[in-house]
PDB file of C-alpha atoms in Angstrom:
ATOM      1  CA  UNK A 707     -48.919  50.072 -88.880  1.00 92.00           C
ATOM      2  CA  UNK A 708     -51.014  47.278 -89.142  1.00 96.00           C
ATOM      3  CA  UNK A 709     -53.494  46.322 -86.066  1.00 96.00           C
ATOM      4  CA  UNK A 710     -53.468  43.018 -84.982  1.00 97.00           C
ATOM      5  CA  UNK A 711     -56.225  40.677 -85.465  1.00 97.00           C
ATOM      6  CA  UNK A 712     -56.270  38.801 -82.549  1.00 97.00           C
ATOM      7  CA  UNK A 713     -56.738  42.196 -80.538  1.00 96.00           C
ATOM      8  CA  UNK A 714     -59.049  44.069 -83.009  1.00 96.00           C
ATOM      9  CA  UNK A 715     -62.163  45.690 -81.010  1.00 96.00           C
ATOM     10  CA  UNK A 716     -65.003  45.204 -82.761  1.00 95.00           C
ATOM     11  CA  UNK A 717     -65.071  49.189 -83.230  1.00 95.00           C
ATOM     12  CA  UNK A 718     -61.796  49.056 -84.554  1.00 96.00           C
ATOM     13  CA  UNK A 719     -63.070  46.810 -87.626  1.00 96.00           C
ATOM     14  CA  UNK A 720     -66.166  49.050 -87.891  1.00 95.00           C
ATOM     15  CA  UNK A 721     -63.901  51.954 -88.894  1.00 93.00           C
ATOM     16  CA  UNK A 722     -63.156  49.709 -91.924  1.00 90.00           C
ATOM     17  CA  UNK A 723     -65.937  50.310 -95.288  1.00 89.00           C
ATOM     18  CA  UNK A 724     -68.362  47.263 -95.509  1.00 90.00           C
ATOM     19  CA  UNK A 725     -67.937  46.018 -92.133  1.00 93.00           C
ATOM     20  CA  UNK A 726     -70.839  46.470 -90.116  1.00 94.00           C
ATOM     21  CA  UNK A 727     -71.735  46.044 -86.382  1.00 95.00           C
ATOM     22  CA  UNK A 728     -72.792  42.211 -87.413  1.00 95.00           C
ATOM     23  CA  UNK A 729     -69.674  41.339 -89.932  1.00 96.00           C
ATOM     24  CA  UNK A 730     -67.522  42.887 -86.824  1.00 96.00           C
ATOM     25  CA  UNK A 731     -69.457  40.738 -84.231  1.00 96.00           C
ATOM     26  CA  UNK A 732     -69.016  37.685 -86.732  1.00 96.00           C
ATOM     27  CA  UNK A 733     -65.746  38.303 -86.605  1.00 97.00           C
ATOM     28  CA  UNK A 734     -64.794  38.209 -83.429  1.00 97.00           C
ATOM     29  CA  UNK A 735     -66.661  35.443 -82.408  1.00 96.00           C
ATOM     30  CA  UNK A 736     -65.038  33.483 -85.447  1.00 95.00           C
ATOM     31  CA  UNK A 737     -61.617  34.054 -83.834  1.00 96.00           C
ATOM     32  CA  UNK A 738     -62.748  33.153 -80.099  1.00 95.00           C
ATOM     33  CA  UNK A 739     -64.022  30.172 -81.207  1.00 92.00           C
ATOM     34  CA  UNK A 740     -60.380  28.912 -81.139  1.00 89.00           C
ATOM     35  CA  UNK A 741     -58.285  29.402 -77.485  1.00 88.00           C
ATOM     36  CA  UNK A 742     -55.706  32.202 -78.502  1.00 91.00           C
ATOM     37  CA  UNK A 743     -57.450  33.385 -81.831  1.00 95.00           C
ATOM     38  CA  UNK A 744     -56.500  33.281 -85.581  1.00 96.00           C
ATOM     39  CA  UNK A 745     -53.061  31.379 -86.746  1.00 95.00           C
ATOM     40  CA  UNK A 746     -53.425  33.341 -90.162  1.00 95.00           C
ATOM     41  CA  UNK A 747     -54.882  35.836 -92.265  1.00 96.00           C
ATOM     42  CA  UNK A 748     -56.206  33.611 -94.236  1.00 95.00           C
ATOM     43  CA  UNK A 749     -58.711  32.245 -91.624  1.00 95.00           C
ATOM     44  CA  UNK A 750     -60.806  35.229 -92.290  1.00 95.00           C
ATOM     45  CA  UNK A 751     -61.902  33.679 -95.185  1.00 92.00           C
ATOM     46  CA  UNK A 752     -64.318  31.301 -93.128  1.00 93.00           C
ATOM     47  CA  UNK A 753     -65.762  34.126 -91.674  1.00 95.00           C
ATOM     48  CA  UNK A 754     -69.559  34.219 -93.189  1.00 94.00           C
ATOM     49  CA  UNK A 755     -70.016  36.936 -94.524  1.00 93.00           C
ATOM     50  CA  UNK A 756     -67.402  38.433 -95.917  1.00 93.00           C
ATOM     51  CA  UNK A 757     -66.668  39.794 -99.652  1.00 93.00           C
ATOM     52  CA  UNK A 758     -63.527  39.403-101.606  1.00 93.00           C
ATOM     53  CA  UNK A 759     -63.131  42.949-101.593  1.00 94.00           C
ATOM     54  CA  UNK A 760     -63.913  43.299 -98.228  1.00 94.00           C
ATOM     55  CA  UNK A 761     -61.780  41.050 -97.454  1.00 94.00           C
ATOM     56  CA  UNK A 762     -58.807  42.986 -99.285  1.00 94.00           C
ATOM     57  CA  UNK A 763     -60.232  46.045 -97.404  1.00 93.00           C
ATOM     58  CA  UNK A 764     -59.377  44.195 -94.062  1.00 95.00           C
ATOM     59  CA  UNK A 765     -56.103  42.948 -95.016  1.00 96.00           C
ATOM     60  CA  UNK A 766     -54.695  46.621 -95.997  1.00 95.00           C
ATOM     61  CA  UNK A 767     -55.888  47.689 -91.992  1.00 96.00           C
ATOM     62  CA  UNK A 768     -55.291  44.291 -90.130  1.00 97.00           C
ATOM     63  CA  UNK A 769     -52.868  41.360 -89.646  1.00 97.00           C
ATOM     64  CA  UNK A 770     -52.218  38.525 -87.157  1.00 97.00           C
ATOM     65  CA  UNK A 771     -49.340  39.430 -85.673  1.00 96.00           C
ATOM     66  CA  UNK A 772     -49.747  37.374 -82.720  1.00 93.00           C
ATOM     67  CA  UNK A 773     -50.632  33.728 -84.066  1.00 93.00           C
ATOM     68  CA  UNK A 774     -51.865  31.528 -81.369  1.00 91.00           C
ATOM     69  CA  UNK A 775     -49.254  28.539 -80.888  1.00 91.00           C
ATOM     70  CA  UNK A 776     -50.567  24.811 -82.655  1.00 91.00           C
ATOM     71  CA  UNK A 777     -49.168  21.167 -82.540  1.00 92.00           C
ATOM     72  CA  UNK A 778     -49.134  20.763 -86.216  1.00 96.00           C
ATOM     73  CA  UNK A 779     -49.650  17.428 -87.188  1.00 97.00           C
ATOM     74  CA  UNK A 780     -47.365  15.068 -89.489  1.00 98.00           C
ATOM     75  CA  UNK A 781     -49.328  14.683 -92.331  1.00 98.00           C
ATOM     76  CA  UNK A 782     -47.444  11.599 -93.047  1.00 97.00           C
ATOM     77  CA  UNK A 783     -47.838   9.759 -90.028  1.00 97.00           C
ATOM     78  CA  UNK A 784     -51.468  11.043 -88.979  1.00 97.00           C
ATOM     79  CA  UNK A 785     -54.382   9.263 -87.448  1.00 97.00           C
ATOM     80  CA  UNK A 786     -57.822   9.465 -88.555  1.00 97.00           C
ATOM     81  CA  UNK A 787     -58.281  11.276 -85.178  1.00 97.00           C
ATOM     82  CA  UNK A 788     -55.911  13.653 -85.148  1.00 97.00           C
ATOM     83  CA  UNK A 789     -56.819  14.981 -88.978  1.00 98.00           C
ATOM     84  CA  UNK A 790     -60.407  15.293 -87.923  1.00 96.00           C
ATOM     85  CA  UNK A 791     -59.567  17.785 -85.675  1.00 94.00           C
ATOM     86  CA  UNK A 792     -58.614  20.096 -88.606  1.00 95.00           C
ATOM     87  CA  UNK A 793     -60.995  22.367 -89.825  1.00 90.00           C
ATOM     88  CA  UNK A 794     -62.528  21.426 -92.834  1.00 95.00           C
ATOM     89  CA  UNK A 795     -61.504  17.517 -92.613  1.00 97.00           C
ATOM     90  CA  UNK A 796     -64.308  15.581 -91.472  1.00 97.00           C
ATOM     91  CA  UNK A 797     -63.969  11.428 -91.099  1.00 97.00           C
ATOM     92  CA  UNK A 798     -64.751  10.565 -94.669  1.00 97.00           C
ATOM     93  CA  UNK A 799     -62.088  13.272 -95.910  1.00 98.00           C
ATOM     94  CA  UNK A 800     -59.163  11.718 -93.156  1.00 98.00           C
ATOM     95  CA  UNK A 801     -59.871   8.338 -94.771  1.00 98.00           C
ATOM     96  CA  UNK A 802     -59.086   9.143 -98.050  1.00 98.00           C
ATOM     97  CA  UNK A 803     -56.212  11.401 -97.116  1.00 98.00           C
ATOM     98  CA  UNK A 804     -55.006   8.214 -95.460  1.00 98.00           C
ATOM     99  CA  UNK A 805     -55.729   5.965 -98.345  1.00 97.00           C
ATOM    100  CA  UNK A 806     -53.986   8.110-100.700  1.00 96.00           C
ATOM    101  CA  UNK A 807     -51.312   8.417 -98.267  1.00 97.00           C
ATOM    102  CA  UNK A 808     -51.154   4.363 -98.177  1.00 97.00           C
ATOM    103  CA  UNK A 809     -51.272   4.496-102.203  1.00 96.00           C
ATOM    104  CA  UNK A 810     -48.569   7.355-102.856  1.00 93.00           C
ATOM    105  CA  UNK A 811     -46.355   5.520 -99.872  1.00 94.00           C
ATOM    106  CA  UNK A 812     -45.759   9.264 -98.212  1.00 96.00           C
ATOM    107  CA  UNK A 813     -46.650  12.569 -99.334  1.00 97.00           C
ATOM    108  CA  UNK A 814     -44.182  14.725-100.822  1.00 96.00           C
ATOM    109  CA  UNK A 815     -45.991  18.209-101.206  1.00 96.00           C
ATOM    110  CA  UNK A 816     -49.226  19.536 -99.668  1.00 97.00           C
ATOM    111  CA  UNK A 817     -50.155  19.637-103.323  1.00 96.00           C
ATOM    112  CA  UNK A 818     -50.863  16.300-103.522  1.00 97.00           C
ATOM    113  CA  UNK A 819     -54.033  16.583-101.044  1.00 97.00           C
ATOM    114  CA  UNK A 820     -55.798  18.334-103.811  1.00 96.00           C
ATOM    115  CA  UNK A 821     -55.864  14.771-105.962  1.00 95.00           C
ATOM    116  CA  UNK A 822     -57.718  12.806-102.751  1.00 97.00           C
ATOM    117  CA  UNK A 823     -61.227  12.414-103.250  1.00 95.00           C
ATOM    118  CA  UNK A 824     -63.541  14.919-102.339  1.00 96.00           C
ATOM    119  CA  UNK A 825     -60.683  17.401-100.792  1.00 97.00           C
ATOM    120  CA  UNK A 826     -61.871  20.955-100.711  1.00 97.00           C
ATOM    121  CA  UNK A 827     -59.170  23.107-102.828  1.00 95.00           C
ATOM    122  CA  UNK A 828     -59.944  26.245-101.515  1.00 93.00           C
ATOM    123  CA  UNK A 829     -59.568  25.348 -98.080  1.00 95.00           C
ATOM    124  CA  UNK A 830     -56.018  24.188 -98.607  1.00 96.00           C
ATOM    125  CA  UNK A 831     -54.093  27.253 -97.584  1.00 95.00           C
ATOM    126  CA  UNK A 832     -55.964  26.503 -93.917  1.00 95.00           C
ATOM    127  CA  UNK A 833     -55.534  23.275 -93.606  1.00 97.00           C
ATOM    128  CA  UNK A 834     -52.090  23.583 -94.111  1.00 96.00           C
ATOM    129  CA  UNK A 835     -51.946  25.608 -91.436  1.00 95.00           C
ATOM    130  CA  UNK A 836     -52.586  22.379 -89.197  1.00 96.00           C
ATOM    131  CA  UNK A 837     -49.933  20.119 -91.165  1.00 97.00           C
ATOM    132  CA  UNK A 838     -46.388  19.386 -91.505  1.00 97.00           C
ATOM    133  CA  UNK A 839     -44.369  17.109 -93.720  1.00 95.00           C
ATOM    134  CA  UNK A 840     -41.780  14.716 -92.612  1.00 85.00           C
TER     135      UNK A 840
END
């Protein structure tokens, strides 16, 4: 049985090989920095810090079962505002996703934010978790 993420102690994730009193403290404060913790296990990946392996460690021990409720935002009908409050988009990065949305009249997949200008690829799996299609 897997323990939940968004209840972990930061003993609990001590218990786990490379994860130290600071990569546990990192942790935690990572997931407190949003009101009701983690949406996905895949968040973990902006913790600093943390090794693939380690990572894979941590995912064998831990899951967020209890994902913290989001809006998620039409990714076809978005504001510059709105997308900037998605990690990882900053204003440049909304501008272009709105350009290219203008351009490609719509998106059609997620997979077409990976052709807009200066769109981080390997932050797509979390900012997905932010976005919907409509």
């Amino acid at each position: 049985q897997k323990v939940d993420l968004n209840t972990a102690t930061v003993s609990q994730l001590q218990r786990e090989n490379g994860i130290g009193e600071k990569l546990s403290d990192r942790i935690i404060k990572f997931r407190n920095k949003f009101k009701g913790g983690f949406i996905a296990d895949v968040q973990l990946q902006d913790v600093y810090g943390i090794s693939p392996e380690v990572l894979e460690r941590l995912l064998n021990e831990f899951t967020v079962k209890t994902p913290r409720q989001i809006d998620r935002i039409n990714l076809n009908s978005a504001t510059i505002e709105q997308l900037v409050t998605i990690q990882h988009i900053d204003y440049e990065l909304a501008y272009e996703i709105i350009n290219q949305r203008t351009l490609r009249e719509g998106y059609k997949s997620f997979d077409e934010l990976l052709k807009v200008k200066g769109f981080p690829i390997d932050e797509l799996e979390i900012i997905k978790l932010y976005l919907m299609l409509q």
